[in-house]
Short mmCIF file of C-alpha atoms in Angstrom, two decimals:
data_model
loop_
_atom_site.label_atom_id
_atom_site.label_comp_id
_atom_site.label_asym_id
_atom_site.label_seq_id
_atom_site.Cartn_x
_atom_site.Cartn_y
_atom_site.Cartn_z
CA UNK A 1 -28.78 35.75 -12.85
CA UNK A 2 -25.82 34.11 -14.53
CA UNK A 3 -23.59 34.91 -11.62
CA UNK A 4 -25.86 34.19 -8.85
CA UNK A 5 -25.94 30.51 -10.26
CA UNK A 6 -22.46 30.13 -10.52
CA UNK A 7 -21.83 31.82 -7.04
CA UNK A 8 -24.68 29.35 -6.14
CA UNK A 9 -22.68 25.99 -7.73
CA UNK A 10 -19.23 27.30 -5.81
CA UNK A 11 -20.53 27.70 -2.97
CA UNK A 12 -21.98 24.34 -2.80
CA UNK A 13 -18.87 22.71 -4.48
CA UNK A 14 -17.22 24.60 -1.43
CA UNK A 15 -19.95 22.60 0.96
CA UNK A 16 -18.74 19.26 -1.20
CA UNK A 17 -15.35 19.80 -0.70
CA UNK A 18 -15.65 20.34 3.01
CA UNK A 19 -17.93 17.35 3.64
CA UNK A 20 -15.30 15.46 2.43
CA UNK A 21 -12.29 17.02 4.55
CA UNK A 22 -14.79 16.17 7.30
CA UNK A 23 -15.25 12.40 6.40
CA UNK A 24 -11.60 12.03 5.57
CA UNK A 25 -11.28 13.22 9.23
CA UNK A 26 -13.55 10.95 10.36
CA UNK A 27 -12.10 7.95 8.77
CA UNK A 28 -8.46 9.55 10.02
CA UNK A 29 -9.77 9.04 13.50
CA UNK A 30 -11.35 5.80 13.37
CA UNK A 31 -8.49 4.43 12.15
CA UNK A 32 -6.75 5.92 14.78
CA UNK A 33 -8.83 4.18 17.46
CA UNK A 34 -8.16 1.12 15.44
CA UNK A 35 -4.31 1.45 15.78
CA UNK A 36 -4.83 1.94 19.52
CA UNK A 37 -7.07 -0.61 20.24
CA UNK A 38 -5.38 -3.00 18.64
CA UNK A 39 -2.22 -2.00 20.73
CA UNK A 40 -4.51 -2.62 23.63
CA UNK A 41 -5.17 -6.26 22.64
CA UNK A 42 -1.77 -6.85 22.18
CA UNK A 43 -0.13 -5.54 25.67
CA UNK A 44 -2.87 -6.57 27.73
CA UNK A 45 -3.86 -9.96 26.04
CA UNK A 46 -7.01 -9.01 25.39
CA UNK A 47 -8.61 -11.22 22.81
CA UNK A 48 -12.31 -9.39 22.82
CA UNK A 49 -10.61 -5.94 21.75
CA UNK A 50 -8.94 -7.76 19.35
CA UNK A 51 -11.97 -9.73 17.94
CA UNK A 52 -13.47 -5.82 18.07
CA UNK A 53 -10.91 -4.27 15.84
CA UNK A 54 -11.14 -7.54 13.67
CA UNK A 55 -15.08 -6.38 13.21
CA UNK A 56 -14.34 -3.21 12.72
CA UNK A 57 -12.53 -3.15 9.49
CA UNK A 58 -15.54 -3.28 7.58
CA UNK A 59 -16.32 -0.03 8.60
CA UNK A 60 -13.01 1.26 7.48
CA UNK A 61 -13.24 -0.21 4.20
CA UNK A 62 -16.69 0.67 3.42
CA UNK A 63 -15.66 4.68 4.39
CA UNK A 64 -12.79 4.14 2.07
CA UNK A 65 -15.35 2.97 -0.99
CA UNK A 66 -17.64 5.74 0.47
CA UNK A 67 -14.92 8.81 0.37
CA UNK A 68 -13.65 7.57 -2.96
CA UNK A 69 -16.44 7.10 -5.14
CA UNK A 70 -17.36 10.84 -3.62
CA UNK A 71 -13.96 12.18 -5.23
CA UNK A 72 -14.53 10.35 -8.29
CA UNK A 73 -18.28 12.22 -8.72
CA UNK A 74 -16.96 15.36 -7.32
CA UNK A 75 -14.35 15.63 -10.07
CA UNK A 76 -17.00 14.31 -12.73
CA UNK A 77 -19.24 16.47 -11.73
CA UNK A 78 -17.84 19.84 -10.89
CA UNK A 79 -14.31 19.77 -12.59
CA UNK A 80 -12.01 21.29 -10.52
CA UNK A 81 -8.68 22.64 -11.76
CA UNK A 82 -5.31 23.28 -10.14
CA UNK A 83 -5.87 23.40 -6.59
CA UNK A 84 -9.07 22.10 -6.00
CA UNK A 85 -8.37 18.84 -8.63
CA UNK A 86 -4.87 18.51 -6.00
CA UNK A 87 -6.88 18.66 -3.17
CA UNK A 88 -9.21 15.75 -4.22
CA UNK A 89 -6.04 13.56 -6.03
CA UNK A 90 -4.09 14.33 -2.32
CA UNK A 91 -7.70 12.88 -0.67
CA UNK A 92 -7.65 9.90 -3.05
CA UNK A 93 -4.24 8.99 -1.82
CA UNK A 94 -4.77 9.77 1.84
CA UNK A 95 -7.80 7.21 2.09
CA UNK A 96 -5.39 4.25 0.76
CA UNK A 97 -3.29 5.15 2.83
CA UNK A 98 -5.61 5.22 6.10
CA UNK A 99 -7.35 2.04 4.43
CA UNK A 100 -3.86 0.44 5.03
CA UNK A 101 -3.42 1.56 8.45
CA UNK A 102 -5.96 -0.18 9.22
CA UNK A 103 -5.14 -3.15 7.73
CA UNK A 104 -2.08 -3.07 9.61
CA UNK A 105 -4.18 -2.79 12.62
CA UNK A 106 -6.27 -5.94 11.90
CA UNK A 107 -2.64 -7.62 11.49
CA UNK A 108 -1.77 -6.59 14.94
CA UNK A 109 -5.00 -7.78 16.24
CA UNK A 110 -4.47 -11.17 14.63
CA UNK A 111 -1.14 -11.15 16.35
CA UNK A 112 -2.93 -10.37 19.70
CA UNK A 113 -5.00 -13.47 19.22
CA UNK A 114 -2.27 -15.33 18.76
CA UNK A 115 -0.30 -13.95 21.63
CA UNK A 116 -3.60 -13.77 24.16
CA UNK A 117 -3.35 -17.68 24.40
CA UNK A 118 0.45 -17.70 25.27
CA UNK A 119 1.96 -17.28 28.52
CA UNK A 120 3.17 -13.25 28.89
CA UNK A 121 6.75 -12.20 28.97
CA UNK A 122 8.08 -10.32 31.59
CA UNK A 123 9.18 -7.59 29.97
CA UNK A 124 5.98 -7.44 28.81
CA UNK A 125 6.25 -5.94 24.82
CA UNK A 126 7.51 -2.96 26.39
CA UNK A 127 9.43 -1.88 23.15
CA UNK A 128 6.24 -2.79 21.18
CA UNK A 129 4.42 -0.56 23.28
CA UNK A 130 6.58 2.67 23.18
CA UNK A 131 7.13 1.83 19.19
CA UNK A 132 3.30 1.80 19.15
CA UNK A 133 2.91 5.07 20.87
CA UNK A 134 4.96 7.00 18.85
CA UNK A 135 3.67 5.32 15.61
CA UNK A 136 0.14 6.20 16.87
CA UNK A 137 1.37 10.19 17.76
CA UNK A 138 2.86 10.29 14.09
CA UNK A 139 -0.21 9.42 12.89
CA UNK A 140 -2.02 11.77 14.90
CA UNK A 141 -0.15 14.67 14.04
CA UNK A 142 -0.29 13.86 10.43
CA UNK A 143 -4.53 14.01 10.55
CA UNK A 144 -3.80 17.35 12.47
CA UNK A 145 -1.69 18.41 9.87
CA UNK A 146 -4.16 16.83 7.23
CA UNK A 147 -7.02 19.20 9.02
CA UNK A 148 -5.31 22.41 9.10
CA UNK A 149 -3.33 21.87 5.83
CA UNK A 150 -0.12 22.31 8.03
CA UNK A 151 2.77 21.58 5.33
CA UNK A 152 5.48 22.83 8.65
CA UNK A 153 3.87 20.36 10.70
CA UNK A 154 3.74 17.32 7.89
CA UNK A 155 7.40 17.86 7.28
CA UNK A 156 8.25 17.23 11.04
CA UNK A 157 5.77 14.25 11.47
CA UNK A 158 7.72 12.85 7.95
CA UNK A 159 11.22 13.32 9.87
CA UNK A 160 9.77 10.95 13.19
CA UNK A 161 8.98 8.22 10.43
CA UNK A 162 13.64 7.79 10.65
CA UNK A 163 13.40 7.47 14.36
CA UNK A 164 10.57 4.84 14.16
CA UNK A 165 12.70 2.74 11.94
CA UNK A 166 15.90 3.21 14.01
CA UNK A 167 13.41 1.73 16.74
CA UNK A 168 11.96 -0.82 14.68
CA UNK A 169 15.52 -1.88 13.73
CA UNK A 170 16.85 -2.44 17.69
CA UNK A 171 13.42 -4.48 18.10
CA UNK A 172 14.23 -7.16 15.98
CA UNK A 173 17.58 -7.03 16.92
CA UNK A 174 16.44 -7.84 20.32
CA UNK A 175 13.61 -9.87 19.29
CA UNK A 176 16.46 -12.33 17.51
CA UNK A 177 18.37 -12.63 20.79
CA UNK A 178 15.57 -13.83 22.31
CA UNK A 179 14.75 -16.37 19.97
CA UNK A 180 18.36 -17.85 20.01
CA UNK A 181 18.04 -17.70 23.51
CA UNK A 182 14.82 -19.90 24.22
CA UNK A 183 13.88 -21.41 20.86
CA UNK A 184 10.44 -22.70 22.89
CA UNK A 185 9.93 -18.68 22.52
CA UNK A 186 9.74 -18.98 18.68
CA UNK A 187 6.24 -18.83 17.37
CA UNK A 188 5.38 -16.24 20.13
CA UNK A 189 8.39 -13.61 18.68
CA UNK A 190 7.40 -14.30 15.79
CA UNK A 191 4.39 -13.00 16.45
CA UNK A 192 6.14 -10.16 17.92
CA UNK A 193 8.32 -9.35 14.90
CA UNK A 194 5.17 -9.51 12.48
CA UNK A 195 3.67 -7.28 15.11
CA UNK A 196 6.63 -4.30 15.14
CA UNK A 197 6.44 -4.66 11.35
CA UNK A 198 3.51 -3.47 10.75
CA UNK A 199 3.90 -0.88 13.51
CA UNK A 200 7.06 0.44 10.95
CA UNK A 201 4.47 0.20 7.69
CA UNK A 202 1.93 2.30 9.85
CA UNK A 203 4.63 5.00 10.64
CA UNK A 204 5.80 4.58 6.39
CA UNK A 205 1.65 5.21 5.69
CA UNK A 206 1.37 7.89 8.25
CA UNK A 207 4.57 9.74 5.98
CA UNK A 208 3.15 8.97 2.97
CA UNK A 209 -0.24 11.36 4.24
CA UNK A 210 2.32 13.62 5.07
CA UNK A 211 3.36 14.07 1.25
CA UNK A 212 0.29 14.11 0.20
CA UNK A 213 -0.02 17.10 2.21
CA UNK A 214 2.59 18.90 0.68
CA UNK A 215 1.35 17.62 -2.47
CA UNK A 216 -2.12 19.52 -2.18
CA UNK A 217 -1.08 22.70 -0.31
CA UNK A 218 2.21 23.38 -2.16
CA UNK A 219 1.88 20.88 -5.53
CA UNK A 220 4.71 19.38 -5.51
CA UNK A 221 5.14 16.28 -5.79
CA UNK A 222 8.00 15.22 -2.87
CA UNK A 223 7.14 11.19 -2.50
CA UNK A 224 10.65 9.34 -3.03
CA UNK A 225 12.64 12.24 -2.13
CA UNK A 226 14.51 12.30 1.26
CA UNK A 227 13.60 14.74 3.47
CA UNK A 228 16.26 17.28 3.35
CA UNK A 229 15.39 17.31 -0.54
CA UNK A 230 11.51 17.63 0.07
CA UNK A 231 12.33 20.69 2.00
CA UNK A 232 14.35 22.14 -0.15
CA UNK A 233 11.93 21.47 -2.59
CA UNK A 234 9.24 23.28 -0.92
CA UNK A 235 11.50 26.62 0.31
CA UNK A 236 13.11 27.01 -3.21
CA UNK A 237 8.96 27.08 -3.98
CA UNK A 238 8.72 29.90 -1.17
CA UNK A 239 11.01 32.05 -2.71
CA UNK A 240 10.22 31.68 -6.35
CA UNK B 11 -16.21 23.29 -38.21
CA UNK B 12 -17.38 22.58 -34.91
CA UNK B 13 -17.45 19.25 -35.08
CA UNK B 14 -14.17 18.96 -36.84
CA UNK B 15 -12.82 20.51 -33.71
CA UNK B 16 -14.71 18.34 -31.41
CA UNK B 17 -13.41 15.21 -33.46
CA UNK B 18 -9.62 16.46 -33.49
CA UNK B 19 -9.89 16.94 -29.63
CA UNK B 20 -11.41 13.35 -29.08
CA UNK B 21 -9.16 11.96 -31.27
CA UNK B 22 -6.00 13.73 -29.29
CA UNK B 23 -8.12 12.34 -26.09
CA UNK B 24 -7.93 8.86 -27.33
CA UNK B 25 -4.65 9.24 -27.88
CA UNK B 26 -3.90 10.26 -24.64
CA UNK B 27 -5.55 7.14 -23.35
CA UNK B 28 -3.71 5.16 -25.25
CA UNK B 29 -0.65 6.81 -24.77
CA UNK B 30 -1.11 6.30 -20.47
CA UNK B 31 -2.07 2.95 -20.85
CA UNK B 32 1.14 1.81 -22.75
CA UNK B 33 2.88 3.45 -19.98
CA UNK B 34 0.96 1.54 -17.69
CA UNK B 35 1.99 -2.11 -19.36
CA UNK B 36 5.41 -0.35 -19.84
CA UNK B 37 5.76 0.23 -15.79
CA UNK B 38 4.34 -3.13 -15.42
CA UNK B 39 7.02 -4.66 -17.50
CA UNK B 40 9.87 -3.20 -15.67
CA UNK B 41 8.10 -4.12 -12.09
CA UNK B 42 7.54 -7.24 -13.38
CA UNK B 43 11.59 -7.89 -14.75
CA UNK B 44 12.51 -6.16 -10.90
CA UNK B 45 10.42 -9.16 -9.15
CA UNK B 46 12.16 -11.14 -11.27
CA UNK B 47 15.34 -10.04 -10.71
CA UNK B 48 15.12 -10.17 -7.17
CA UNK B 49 13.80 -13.69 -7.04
CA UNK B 50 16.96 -14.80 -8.93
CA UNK B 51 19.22 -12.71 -6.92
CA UNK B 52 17.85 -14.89 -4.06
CA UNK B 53 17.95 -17.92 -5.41
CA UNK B 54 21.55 -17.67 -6.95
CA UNK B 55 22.91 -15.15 -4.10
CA UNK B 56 23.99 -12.79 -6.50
CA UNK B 57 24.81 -9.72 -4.53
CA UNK B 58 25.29 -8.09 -8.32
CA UNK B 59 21.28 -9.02 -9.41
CA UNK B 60 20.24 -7.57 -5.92
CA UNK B 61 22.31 -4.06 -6.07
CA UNK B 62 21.44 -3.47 -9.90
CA UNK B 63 17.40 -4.10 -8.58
CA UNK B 64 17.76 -1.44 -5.97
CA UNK B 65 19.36 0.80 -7.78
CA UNK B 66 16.58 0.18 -10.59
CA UNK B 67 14.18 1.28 -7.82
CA UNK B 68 14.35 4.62 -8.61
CA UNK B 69 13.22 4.74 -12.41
CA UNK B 70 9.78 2.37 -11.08
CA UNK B 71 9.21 5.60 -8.78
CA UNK B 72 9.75 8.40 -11.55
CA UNK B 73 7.48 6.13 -14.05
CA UNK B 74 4.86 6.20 -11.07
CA UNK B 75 5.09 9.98 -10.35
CA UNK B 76 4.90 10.76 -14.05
CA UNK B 77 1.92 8.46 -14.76
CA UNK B 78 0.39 9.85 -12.07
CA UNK B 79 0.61 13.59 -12.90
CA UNK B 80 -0.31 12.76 -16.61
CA UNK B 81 -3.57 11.01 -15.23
CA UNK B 82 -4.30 14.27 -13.30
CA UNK B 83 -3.14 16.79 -15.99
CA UNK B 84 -5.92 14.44 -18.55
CA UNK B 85 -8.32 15.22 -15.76
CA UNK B 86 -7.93 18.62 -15.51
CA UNK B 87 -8.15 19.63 -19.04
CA UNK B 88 -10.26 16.65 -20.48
CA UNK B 89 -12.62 16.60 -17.87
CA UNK B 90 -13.97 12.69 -18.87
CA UNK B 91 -16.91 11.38 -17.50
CA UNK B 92 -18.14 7.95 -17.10
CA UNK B 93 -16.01 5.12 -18.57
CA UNK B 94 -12.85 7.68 -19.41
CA UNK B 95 -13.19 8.73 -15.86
CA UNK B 96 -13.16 5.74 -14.61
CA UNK B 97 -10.41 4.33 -16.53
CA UNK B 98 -8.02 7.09 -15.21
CA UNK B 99 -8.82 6.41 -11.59
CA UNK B 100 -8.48 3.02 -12.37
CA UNK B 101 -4.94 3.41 -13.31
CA UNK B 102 -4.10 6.25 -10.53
CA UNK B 103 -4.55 3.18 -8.52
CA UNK B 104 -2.71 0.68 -10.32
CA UNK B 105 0.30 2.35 -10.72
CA UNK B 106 0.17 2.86 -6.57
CA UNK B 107 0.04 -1.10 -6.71
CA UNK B 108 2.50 -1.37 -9.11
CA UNK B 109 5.41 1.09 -7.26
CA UNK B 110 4.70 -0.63 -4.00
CA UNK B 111 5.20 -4.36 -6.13
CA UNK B 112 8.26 -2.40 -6.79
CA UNK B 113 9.29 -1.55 -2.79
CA UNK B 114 8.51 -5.32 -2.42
CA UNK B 115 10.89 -6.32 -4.91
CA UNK B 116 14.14 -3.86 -3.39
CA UNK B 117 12.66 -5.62 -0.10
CA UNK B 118 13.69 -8.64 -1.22
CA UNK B 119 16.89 -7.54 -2.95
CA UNK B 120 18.11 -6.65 0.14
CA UNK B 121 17.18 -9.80 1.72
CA UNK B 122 19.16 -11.31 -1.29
CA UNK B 123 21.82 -9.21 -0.07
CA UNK B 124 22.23 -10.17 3.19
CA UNK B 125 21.61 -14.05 2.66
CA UNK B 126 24.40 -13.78 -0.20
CA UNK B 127 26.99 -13.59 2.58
CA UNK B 128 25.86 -16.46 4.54
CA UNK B 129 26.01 -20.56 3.87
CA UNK B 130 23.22 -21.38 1.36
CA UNK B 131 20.70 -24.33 2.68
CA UNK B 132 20.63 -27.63 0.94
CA UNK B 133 17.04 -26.99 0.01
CA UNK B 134 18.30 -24.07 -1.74
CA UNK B 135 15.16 -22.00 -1.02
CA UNK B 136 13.08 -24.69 -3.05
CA UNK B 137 9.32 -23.61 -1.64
CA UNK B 138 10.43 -19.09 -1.96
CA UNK B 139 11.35 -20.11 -5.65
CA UNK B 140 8.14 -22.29 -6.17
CA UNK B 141 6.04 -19.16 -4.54
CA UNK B 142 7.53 -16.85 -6.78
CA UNK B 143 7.04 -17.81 -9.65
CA UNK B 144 3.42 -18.25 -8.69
CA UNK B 145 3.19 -14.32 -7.70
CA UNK B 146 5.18 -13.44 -11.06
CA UNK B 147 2.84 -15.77 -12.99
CA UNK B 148 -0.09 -13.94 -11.47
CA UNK B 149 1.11 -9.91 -12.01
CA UNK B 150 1.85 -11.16 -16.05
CA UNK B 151 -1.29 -12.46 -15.96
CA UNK B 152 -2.89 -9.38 -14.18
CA UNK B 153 -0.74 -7.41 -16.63
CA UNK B 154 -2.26 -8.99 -19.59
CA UNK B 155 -6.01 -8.66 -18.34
CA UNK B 156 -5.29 -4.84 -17.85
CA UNK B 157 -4.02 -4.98 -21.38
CA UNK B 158 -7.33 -6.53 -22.72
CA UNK B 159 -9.38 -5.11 -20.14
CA UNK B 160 -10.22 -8.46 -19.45
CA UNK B 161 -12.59 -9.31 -16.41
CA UNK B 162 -12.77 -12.90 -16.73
CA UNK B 163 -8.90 -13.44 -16.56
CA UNK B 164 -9.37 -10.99 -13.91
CA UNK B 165 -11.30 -12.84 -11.61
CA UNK B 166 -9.01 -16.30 -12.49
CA UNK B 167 -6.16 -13.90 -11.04
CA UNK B 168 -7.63 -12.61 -8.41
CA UNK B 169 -8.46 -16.42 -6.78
CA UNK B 170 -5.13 -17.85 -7.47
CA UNK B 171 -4.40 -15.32 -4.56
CA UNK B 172 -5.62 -17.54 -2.43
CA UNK B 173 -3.57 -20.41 -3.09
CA UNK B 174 -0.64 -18.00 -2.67
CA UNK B 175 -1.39 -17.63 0.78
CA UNK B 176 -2.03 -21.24 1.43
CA UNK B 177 1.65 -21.41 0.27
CA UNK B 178 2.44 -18.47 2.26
CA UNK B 179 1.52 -20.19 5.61
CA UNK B 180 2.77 -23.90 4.34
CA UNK B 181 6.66 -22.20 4.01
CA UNK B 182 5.87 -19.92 7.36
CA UNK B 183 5.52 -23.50 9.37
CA UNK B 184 8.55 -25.07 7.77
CA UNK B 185 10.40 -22.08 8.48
CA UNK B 186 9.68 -21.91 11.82
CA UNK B 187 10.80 -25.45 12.21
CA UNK B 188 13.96 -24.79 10.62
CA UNK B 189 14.66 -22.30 13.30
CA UNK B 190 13.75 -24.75 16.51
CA UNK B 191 16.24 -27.11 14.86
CA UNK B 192 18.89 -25.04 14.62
CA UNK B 193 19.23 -21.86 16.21
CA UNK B 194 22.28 -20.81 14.48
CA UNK B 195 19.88 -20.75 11.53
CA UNK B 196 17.96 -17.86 13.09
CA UNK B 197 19.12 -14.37 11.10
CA UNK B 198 18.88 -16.89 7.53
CA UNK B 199 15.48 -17.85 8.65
CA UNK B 200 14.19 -14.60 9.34
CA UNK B 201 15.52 -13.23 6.31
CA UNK B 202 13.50 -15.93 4.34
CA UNK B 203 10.44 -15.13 6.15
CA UNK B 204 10.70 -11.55 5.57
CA UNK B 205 11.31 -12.73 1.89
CA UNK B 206 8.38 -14.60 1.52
CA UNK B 207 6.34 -12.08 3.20
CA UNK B 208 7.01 -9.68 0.24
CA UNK B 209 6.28 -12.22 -2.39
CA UNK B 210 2.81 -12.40 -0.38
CA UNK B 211 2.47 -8.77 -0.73
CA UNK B 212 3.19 -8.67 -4.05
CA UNK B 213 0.26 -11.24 -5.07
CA UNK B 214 -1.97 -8.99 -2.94
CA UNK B 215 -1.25 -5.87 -4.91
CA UNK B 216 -1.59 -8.06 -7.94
CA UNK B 217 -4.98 -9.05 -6.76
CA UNK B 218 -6.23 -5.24 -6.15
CA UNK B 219 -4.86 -4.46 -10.25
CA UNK B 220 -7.72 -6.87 -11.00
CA UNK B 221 -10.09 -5.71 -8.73
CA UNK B 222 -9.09 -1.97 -10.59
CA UNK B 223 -9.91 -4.18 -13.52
CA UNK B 224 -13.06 -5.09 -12.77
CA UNK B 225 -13.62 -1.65 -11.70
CA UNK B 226 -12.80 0.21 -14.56
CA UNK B 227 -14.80 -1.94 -17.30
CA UNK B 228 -17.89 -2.58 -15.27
CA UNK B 229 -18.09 0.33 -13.12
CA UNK B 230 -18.24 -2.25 -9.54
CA UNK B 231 -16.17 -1.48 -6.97
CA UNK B 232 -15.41 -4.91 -5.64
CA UNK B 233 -12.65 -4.23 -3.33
CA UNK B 234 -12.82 -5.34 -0.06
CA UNK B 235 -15.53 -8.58 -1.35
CA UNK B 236 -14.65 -11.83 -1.64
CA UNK B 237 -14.34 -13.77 -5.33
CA UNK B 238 -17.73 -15.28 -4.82
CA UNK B 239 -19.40 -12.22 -3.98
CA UNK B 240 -17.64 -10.28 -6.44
CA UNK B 241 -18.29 -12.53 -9.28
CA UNK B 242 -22.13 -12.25 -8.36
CA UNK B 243 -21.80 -8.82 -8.52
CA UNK B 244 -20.51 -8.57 -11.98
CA UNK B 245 -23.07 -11.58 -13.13
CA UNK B 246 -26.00 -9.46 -11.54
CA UNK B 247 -24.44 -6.42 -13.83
CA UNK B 248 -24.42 -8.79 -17.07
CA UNK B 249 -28.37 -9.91 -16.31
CA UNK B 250 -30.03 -6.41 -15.86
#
């Protein structure tokens, strides 16, 4: 009797601990779209997607609350240990994270507005837009990694976040000629700049999931280490 | 004998509290000196101040990290409920806050760094010094309310925010003027408004300690409200 309860209560802490990988998923890829769309408001001008992803924050914020106070009763409730406990701590810190993503996103968005009523440049944000695609595919492949507790994968999606800031870097570089160029152009690269930085804090959040990943699958702790050192870190683990 | 037991291991418990929430104010201090610090490494370009604040970087992440598994270890084998449990994830959180006050801070350092090789303005970065010593007045502040669990000074905090960003835009628009007038200005100005920017963020994360605050002694999650709303909130909690 004894041990049918208790297989009973793991197997529905195993149901609770599931529902949540799914939500976290589901937040993941909301904030995705958000990331996108706002993109989309920003290259094409469009001031309704960018009201949209404005609206939509709510929704991202009230998952976070949602997902959180969930953890909070899970580990009141059922008291996990050792893997379990560093599976919902790693969830606790992947939410703030995706709750800042898409804060970044609403930033963007703002920036959109701003931009919508200007007159384009001919080159269009191109560098914006590539920066924004491969921001977007790092966070992508960090959810994928998040879903399939990929610690291979997270380590290559935490090497991109270098390139993105080599990218972000020749941005403003550029972004600064253009400004000495045509200082009627000011308030519009501004906007730009603002824009590309929080591309470069979405690509620093999108990492930061990635350690978290490590974090729960392996439990180690690798934030603030470089790269090199995290994988170290994780194949002196491997052999131990 | 049982209860002599039970009373050692709540005493050890409440010592364990204790013992995380000294480190707490402790990390606080030193994030607190490192905004500081930077600030004056700014003001005075002293390439010196900035280096020694980047380099200080490093012990603000290990305090973090080492919070943060103590929080989980207490977790783990104390299991709390209720109030205890929500004063750990409380400070899980704050400490988050507090390490990225401290990424704000080497963020300006290195803005220190750069501007410390170029002509200093007349104005001598009047309106960043006024600004930051409104930020650093509100994390001491938010530092002391977290020390007295204190929701009232929490919520004063938490709307002087506000008037940081009001501040925030007022030095965006003067910059921006600075940099129409003179276009040789361009890299200072930009490395001002990046500089500002941080001292922005940092009154944000101090805003989202107090909203942990508030969190942790009433049990209301108030993130993502405004002051009114979250004010009614807690009044609504005091009445029933």
């Amino acid at each position: 009797m004894v041990t049918t309860t208790s297989q009973h209560i793991s197997q529905q802490f195993e149901n609770e601990l599931q529902d949540i990988r799914s939500r976290v998923l589901a937040m993941g890829g909301l904030v995705e779209q958000q990331v996108h769309n706002a993109m989309e408001a920003l290259i094409k001008g469009d001031a309704d997607i960018a009201r949209e992803v404005i609206a939509y924050d709510d929704e991202v914020n009230s998952l976070e609350v949602s997902i959180d106070e969930e953890c909070i009763q899970i580990i009141a409730l059922r008291q996990p240990t050792a893997g379990d406990l560093r599976l919902v701590s790693g969830i606790l810190k992947t939410i703030t994270d995706l709750e800042r993503i898409g804060d970044e996103s609403v930033r963007i968005a703002r920036m959109a507005l701003n931009l919508s009523e200007k007159d384009r440049p001919k080159h269009n944000y191109r560098e914006l837009q590539a920066m924004g695609n491969h921001v977007r595919g790092m966070l992508r492949d960090a959810l994928d990694a998040f879903a399939r507790f990929d610690v291979d994968m997270a380590l290559r999606v935490a090497k991109e976040d270098r390139e993105v800031d080599a990218e972000y870097e020749a941005i403003l570089r550029q972004l600064m000629t253009y400004m000495m160029e045509d200082t009627r152009a000011v308030t519009r690269v501004i906007d730009m700049m603002w824009s590309a930085r929080s591309l470069e804090r979405i690509g620093d959040h999108a990492n930061n999931i990635c350690e978290h990943i490590i974090y729960l699958v392996e439990g180690k702790d690798v934030r603030h280490l470089s790269i090199e050192k995290a994988e170290q870190v994780i194949k002196g683990q491997l052999i131990e």
